[in-house]
mmCIF file of C-alpha atoms and ligand atoms in Angstrom:
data_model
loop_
_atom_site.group_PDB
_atom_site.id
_atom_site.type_symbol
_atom_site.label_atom_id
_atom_site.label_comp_id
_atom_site.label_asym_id
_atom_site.label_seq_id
_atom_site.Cartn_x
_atom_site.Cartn_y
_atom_site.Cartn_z
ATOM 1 C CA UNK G 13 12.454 18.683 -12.708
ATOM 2 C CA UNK G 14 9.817 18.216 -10.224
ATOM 3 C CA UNK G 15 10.690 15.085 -8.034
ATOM 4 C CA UNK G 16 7.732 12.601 -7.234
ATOM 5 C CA UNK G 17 5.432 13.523 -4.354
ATOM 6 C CA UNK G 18 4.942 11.182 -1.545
ATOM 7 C CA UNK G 19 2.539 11.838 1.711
ATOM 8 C CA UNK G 20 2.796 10.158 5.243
ATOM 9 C CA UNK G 21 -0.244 10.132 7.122
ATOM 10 C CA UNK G 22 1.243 9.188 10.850
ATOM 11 C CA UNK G 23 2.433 9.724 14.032
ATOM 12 C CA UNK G 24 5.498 12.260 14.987
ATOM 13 C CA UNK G 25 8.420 10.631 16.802
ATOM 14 C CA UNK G 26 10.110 12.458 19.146
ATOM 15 C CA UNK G 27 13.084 10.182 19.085
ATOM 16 C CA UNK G 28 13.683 10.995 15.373
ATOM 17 C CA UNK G 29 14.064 7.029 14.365
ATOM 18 C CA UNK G 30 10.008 6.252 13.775
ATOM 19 C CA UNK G 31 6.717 7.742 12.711
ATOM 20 C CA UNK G 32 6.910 10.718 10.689
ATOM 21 C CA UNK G 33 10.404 11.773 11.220
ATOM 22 C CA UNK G 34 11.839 8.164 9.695
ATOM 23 C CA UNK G 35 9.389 8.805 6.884
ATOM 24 C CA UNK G 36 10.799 12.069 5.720
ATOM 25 C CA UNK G 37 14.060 11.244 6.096
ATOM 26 C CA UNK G 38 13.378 8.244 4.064
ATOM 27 C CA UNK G 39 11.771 10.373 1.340
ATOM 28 C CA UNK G 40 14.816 12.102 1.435
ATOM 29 C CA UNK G 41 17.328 9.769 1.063
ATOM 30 C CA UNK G 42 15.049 8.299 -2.414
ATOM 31 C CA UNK G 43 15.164 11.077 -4.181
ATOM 32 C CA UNK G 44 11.210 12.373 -3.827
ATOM 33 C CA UNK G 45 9.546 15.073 -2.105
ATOM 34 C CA UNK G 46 8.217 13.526 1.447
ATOM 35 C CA UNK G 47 4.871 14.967 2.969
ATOM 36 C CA UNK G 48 2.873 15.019 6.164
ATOM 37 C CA UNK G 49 0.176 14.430 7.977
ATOM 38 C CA UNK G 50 0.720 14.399 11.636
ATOM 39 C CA UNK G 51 -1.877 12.056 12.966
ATOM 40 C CA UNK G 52 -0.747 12.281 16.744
ATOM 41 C CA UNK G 53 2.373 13.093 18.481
ATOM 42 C CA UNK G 54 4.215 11.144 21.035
ATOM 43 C CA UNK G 55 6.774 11.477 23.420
ATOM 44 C CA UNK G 56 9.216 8.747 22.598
ATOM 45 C CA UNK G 57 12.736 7.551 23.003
ATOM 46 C CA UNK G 58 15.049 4.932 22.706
ATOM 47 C CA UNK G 59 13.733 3.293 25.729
ATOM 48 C CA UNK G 60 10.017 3.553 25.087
ATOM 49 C CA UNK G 61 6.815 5.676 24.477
ATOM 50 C CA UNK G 62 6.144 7.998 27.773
ATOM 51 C CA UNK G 63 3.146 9.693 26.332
ATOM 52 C CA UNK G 64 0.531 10.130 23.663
ATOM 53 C CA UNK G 65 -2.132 12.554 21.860
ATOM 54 C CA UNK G 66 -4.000 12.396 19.125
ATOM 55 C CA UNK G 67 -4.552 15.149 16.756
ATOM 56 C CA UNK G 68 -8.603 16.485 16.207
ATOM 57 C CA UNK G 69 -10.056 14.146 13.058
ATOM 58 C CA UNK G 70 -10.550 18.257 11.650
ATOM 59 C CA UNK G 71 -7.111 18.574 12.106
ATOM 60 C CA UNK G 72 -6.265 15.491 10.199
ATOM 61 C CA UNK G 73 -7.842 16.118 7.446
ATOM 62 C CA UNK G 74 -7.482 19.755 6.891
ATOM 63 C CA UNK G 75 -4.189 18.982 6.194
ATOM 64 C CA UNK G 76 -4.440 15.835 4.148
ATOM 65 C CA UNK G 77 -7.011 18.254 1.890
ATOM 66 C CA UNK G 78 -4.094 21.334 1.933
ATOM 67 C CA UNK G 79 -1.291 18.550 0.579
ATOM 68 C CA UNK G 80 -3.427 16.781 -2.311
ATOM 69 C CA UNK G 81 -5.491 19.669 -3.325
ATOM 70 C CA UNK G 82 -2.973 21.797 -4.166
ATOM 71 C CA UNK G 83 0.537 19.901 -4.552
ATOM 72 C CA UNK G 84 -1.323 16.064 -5.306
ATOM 73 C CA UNK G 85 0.525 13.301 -4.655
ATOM 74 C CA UNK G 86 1.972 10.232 -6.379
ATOM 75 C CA UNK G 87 1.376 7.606 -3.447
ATOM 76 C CA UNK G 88 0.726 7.658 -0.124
ATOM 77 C CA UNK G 89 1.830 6.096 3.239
ATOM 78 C CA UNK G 90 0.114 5.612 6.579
ATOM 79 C CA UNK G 91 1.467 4.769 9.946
ATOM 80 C CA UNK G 92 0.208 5.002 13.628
ATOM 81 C CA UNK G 93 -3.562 6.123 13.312
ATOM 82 C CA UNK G 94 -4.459 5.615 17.130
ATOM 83 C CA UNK G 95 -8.480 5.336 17.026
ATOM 84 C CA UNK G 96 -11.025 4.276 15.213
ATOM 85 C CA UNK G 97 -12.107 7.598 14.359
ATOM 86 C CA UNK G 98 -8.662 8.356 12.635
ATOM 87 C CA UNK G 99 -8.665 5.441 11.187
ATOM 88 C CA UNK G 100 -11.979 5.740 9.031
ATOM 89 C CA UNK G 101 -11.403 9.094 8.272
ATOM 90 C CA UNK G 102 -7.938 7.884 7.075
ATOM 91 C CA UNK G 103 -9.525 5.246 5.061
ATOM 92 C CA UNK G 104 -12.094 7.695 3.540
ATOM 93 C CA UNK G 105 -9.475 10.104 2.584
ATOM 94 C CA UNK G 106 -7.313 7.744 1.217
ATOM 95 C CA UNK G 107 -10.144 5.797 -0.625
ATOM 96 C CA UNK G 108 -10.523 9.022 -2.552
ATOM 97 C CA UNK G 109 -7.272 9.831 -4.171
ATOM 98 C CA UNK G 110 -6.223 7.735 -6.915
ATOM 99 C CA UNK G 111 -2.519 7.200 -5.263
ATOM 100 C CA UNK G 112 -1.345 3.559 -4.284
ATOM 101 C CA UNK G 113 -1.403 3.371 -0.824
ATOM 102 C CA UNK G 114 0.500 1.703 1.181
ATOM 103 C CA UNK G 115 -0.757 0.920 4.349
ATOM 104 C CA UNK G 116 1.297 -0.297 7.761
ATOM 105 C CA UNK G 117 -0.727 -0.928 10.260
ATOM 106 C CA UNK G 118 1.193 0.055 13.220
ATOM 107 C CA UNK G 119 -0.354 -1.171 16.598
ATOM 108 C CA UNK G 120 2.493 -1.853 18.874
ATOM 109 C CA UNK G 121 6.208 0.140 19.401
ATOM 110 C CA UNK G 122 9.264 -1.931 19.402
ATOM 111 C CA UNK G 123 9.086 -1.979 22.824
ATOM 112 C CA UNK G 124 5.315 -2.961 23.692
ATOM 113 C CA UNK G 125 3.844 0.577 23.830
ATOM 114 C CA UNK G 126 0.363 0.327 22.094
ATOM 115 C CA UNK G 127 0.094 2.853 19.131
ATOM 116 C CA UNK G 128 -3.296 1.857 18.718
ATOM 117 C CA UNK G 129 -6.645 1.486 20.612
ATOM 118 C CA UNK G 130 -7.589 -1.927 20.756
ATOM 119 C CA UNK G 131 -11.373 -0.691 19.573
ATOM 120 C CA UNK G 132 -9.553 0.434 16.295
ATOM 121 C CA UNK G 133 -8.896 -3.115 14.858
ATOM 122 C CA UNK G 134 -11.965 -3.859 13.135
ATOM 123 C CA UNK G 135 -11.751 -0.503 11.168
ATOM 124 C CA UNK G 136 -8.545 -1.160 10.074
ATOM 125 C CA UNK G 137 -9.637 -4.838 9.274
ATOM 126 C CA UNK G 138 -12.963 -3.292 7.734
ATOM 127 C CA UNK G 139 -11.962 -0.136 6.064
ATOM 128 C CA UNK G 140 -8.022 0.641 5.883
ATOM 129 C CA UNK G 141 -7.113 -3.012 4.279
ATOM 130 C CA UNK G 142 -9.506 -2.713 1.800
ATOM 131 C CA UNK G 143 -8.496 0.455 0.091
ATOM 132 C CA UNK G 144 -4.262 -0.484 1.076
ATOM 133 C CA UNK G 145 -2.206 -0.904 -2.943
ATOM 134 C CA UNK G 146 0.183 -3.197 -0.389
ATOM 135 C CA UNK G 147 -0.386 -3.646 3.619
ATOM 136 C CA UNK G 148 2.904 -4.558 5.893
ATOM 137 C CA UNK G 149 2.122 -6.011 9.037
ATOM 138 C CA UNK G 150 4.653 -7.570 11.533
ATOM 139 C CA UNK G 151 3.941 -10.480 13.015
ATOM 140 C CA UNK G 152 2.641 -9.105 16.136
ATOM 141 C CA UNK G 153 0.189 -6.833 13.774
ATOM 142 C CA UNK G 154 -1.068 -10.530 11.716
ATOM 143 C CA UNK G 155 -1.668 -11.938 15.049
ATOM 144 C CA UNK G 156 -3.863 -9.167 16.201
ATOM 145 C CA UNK G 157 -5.703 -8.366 13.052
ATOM 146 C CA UNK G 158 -6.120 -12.218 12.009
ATOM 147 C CA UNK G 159 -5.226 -14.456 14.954
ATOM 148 C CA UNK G 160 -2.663 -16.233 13.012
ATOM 149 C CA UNK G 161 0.101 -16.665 15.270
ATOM 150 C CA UNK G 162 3.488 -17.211 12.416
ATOM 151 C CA UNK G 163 6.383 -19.527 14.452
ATOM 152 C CA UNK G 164 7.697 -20.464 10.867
ATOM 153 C CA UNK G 165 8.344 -19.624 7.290
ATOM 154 C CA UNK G 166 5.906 -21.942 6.137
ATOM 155 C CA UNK G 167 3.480 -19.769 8.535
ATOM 156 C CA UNK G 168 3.952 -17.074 6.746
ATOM 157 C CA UNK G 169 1.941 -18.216 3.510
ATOM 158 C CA UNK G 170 -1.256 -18.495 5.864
ATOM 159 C CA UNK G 171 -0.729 -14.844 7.230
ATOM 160 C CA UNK G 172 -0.377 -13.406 3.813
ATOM 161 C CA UNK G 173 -3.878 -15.583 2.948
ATOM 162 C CA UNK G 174 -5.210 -14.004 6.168
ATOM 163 C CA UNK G 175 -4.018 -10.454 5.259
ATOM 164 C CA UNK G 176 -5.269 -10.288 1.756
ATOM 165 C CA UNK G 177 -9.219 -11.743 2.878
ATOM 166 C CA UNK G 178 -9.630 -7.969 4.074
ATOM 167 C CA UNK G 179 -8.795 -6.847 0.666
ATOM 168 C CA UNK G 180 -5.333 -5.205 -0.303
ATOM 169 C CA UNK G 181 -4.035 -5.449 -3.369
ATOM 170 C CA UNK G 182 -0.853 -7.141 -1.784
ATOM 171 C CA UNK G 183 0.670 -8.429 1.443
ATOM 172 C CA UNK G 184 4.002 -8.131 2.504
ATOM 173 C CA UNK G 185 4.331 -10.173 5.971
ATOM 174 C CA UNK G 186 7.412 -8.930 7.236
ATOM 175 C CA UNK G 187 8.975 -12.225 9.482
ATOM 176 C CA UNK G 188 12.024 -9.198 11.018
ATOM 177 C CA UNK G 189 10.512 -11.044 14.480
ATOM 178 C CA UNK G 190 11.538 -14.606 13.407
ATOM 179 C CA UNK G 191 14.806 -15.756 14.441
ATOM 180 C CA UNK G 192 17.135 -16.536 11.781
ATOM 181 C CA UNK G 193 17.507 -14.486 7.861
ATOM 182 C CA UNK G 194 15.253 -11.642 7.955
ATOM 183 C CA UNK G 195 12.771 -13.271 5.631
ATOM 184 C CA UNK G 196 9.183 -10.905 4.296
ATOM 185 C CA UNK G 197 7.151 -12.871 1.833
ATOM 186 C CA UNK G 198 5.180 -10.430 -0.760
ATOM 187 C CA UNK G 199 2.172 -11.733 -2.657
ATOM 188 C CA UNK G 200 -0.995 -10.846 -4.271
ATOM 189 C CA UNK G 201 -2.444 -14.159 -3.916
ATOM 190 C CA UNK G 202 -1.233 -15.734 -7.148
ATOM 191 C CA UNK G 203 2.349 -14.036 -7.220
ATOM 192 C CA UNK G 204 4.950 -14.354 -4.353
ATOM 193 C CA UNK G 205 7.875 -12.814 -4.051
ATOM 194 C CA UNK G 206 10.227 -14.149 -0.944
ATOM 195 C CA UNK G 207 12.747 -11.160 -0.056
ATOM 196 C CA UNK G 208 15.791 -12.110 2.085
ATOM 197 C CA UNK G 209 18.487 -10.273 3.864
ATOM 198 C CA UNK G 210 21.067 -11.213 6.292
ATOM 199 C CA UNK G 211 19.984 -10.629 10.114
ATOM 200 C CA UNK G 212 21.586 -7.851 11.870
ATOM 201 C CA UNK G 213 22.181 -8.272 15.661
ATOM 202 C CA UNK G 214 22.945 -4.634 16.221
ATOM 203 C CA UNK G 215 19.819 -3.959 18.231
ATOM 204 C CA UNK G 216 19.460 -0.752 16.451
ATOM 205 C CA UNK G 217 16.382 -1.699 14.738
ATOM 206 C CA UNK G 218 13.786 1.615 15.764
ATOM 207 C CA UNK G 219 11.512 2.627 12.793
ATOM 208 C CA UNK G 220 12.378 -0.592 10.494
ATOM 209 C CA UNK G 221 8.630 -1.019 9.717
ATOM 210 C CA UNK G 222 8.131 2.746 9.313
ATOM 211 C CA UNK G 223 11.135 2.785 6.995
ATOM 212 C CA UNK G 224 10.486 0.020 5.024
ATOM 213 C CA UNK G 225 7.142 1.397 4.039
ATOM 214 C CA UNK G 226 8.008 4.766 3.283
ATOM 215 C CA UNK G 227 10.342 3.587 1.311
ATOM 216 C CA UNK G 228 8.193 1.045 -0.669
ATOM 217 C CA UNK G 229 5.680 4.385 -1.295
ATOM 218 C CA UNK G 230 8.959 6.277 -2.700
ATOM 219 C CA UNK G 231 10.246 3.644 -5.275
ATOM 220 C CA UNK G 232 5.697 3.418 -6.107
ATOM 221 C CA UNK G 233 5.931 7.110 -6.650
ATOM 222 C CA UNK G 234 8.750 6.906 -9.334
ATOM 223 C CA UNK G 235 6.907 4.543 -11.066
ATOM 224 C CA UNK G 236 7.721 1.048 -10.178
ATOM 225 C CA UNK G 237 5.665 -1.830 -9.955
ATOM 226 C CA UNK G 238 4.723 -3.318 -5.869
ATOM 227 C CA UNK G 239 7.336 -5.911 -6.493
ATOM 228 C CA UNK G 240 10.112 -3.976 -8.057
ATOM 229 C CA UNK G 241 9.223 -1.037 -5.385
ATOM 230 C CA UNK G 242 9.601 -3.398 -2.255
ATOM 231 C CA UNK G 243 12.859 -5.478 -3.790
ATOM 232 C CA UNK G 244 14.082 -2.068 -3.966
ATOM 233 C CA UNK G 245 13.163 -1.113 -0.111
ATOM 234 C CA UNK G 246 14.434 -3.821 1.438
ATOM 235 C CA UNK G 247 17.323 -3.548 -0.283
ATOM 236 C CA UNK G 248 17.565 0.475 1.265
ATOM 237 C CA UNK G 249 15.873 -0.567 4.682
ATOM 238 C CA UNK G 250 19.023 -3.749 5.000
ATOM 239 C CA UNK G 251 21.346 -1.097 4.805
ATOM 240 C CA UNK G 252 20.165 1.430 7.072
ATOM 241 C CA UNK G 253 20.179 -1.083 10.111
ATOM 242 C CA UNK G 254 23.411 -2.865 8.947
ATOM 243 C CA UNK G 255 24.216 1.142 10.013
ATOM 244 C CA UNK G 256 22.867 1.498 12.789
ATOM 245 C CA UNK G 257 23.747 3.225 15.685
ATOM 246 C CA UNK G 258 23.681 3.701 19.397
ATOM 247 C CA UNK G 259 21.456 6.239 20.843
ATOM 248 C CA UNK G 260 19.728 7.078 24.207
ATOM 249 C CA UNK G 261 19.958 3.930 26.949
ATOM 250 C CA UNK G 262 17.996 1.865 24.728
ATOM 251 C CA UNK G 263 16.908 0.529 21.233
ATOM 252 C CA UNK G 264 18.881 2.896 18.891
ATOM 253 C CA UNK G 265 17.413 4.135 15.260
ATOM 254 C CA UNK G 266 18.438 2.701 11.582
ATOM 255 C CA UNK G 267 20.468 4.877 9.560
ATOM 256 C CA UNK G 268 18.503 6.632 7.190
ATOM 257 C CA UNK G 269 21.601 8.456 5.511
ATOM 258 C CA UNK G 270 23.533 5.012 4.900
ATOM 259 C CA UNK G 271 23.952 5.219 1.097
ATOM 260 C CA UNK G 272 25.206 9.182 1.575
ATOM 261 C CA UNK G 273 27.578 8.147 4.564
ATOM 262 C CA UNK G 274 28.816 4.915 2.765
ATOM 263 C CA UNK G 275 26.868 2.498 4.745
ATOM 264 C CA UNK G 276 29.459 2.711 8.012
ATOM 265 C CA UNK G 277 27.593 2.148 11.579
ATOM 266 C CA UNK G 278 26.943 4.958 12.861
ATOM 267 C CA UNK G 279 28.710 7.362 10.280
HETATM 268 N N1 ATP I 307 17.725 -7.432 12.831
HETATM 269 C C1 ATP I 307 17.353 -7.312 11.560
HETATM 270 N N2 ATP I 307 18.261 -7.499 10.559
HETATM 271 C C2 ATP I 307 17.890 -7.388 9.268
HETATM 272 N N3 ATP I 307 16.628 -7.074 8.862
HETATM 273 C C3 ATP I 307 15.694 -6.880 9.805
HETATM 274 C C4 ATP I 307 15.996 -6.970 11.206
HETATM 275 N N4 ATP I 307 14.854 -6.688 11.920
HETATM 276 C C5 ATP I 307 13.892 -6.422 11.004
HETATM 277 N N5 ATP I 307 14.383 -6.544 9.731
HETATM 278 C C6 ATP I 307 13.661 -6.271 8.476
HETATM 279 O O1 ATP I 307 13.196 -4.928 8.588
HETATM 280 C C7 ATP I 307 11.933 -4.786 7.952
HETATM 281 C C8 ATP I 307 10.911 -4.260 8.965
HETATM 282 O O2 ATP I 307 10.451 -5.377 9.724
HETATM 283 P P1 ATP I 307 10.017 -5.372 11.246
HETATM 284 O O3 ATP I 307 9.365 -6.690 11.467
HETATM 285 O O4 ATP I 307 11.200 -5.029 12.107
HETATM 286 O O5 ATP I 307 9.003 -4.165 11.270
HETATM 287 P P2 ATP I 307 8.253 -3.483 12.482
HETATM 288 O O6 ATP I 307 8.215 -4.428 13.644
HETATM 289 O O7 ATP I 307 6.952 -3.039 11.928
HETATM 290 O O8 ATP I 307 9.174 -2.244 12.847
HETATM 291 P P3 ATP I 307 8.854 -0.952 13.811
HETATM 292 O O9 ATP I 307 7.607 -1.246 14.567
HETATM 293 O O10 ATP I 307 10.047 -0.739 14.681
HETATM 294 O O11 ATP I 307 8.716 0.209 12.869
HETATM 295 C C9 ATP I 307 11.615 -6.163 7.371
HETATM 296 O O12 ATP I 307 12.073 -6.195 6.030
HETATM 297 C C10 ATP I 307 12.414 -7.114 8.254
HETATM 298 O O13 ATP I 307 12.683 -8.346 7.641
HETATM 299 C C1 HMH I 308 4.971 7.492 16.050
HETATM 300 C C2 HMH I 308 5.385 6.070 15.810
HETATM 301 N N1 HMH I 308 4.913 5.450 14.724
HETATM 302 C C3 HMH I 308 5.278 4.162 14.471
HETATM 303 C C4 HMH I 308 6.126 3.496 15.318
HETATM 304 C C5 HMH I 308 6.516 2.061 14.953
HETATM 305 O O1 HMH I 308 6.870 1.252 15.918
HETATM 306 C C6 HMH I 308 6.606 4.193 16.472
HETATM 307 N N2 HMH I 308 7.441 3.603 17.363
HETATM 308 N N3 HMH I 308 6.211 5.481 16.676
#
């Protein structure tokens, strides 16, 4: 049987724990056939991004048009975009297929390193949000796209409010940045879903977002509904940093493989 097709529209990680390469590998360990379109590539590590360049918008979507014209695709997932350029042409593209979309909209790495030109925010405000089945921010992300600045739970109502004015479908406001339970509230604006998962202190927390969002598009792509499909991530993205391991002098990656290497750090 043909498994369900899911496309990344992002940028390549060098490191192998974000971007593109946590995508795949997240496709992979959900059972569906991951896709991609490589946005920009990076230089990257565990201690940080050292360098950056974006692909030509040609490039970008000559091979969005050679993945759904031929092979289609049952949702789709975007990541770092870069410019404002990319990110219309994203939002065009993506506008046009009749996939859910799930949209994170990466602007800083883990470690500070800005995946995204400042001049790109109102396009993503603008025209990514709009056409997004379910956006992800962080709370860094809410802050810059709609100045609310989450300290608290109870904050996090107010960012999904804030989120959803732009126009997605839904709003998962991931609070991984608050201290205590990782706590990510999901809603639609009459619906909310709270998901909660103990906190791991393992530091090995590169590509969480990235994960959790490929991850959400894979469980969409078999058919569930946005809440079932994010219950269902979180469940997969707990467990890959519960085993995660040390890697390079700095911030090591999840493990993608947990459920095939029964869930032991670093196995
Ligand atoms: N230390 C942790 N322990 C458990 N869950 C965590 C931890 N850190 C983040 N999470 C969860 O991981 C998911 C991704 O959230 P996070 O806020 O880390 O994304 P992000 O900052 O976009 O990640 P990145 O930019 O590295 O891809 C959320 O469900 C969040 O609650
Ligand atoms: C290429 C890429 N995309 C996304 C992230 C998320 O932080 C990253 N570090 N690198």
């Amino acid at each position: 049987m043909t498994p369900p097709r899911v496309l990344t529209v992002a940028g390549s990680d060098s490191g192998g724990g974000a971007g593109i390469q946590a995508d795949l590998k997240t496709m992979l360990a959900l059972g569906v056939h991951g896709m991609s379109v490589i946005t920009a590539v990076t230089a990257q590590n565990s201690l940080g991004v050292q360098g950056a360049w974006e692909l030509p918008v040609e490039a970008v979507r000559a091979q969005y048009r050679s993945v759904v014209d031929d092979i289609g695709v049952q949702a789709v997932k975007t990541g770092m975009l870069a410019s404002a350029e990319l990110v219309e042409t994203v939002a065009e593209l993506i506008g046009g297929t009749d996939a859910p979309a799930v949209v994170d909209p990466v602007g800083v790495s883990k470690h500070g390193d800005s995946l995204l030109a400042a001049s790109a925010l109102d396009s993503v405000r603008t025209k990514l949000l709009p056409v997004a089945t379910v956006a992800t921010p962080n709370l860094d992300e809410v802050a810059q796209l709609t100045g609310v600045r989450v300290q608290s739970e109870d904050d996090l109502r107010r960012a999904a409010a804030a989120v959803l004015a732009y126009g997605p479908r839904w709003a998962l406001i991931k609070g991984g940045h608050l201290p205590g339970e990782a706590v990510d509230l999901l809603t639609d604006g009459s619906e909310e879903h709270w998901l909660r998962a103990p906190r791991y202190d393992n530091r090995h927390t590169h590509g969480t977002g990235c994960t959790l969002a490929s991850a959400i598009a894979s469980q969409l792509a078999k058919g569930q509904s946005v809440p079932e499909a994010v219950a269902a991530a979180k469940e997969y993205v707990t467990g890959a940093i519960a085993a995660g391991f040390a890697l390079g002098g700095g911030i090591g990656p999840v493990a993608h493989g947990w459920a095939f290497t029964g869930g032991t750090p670093g196995a």
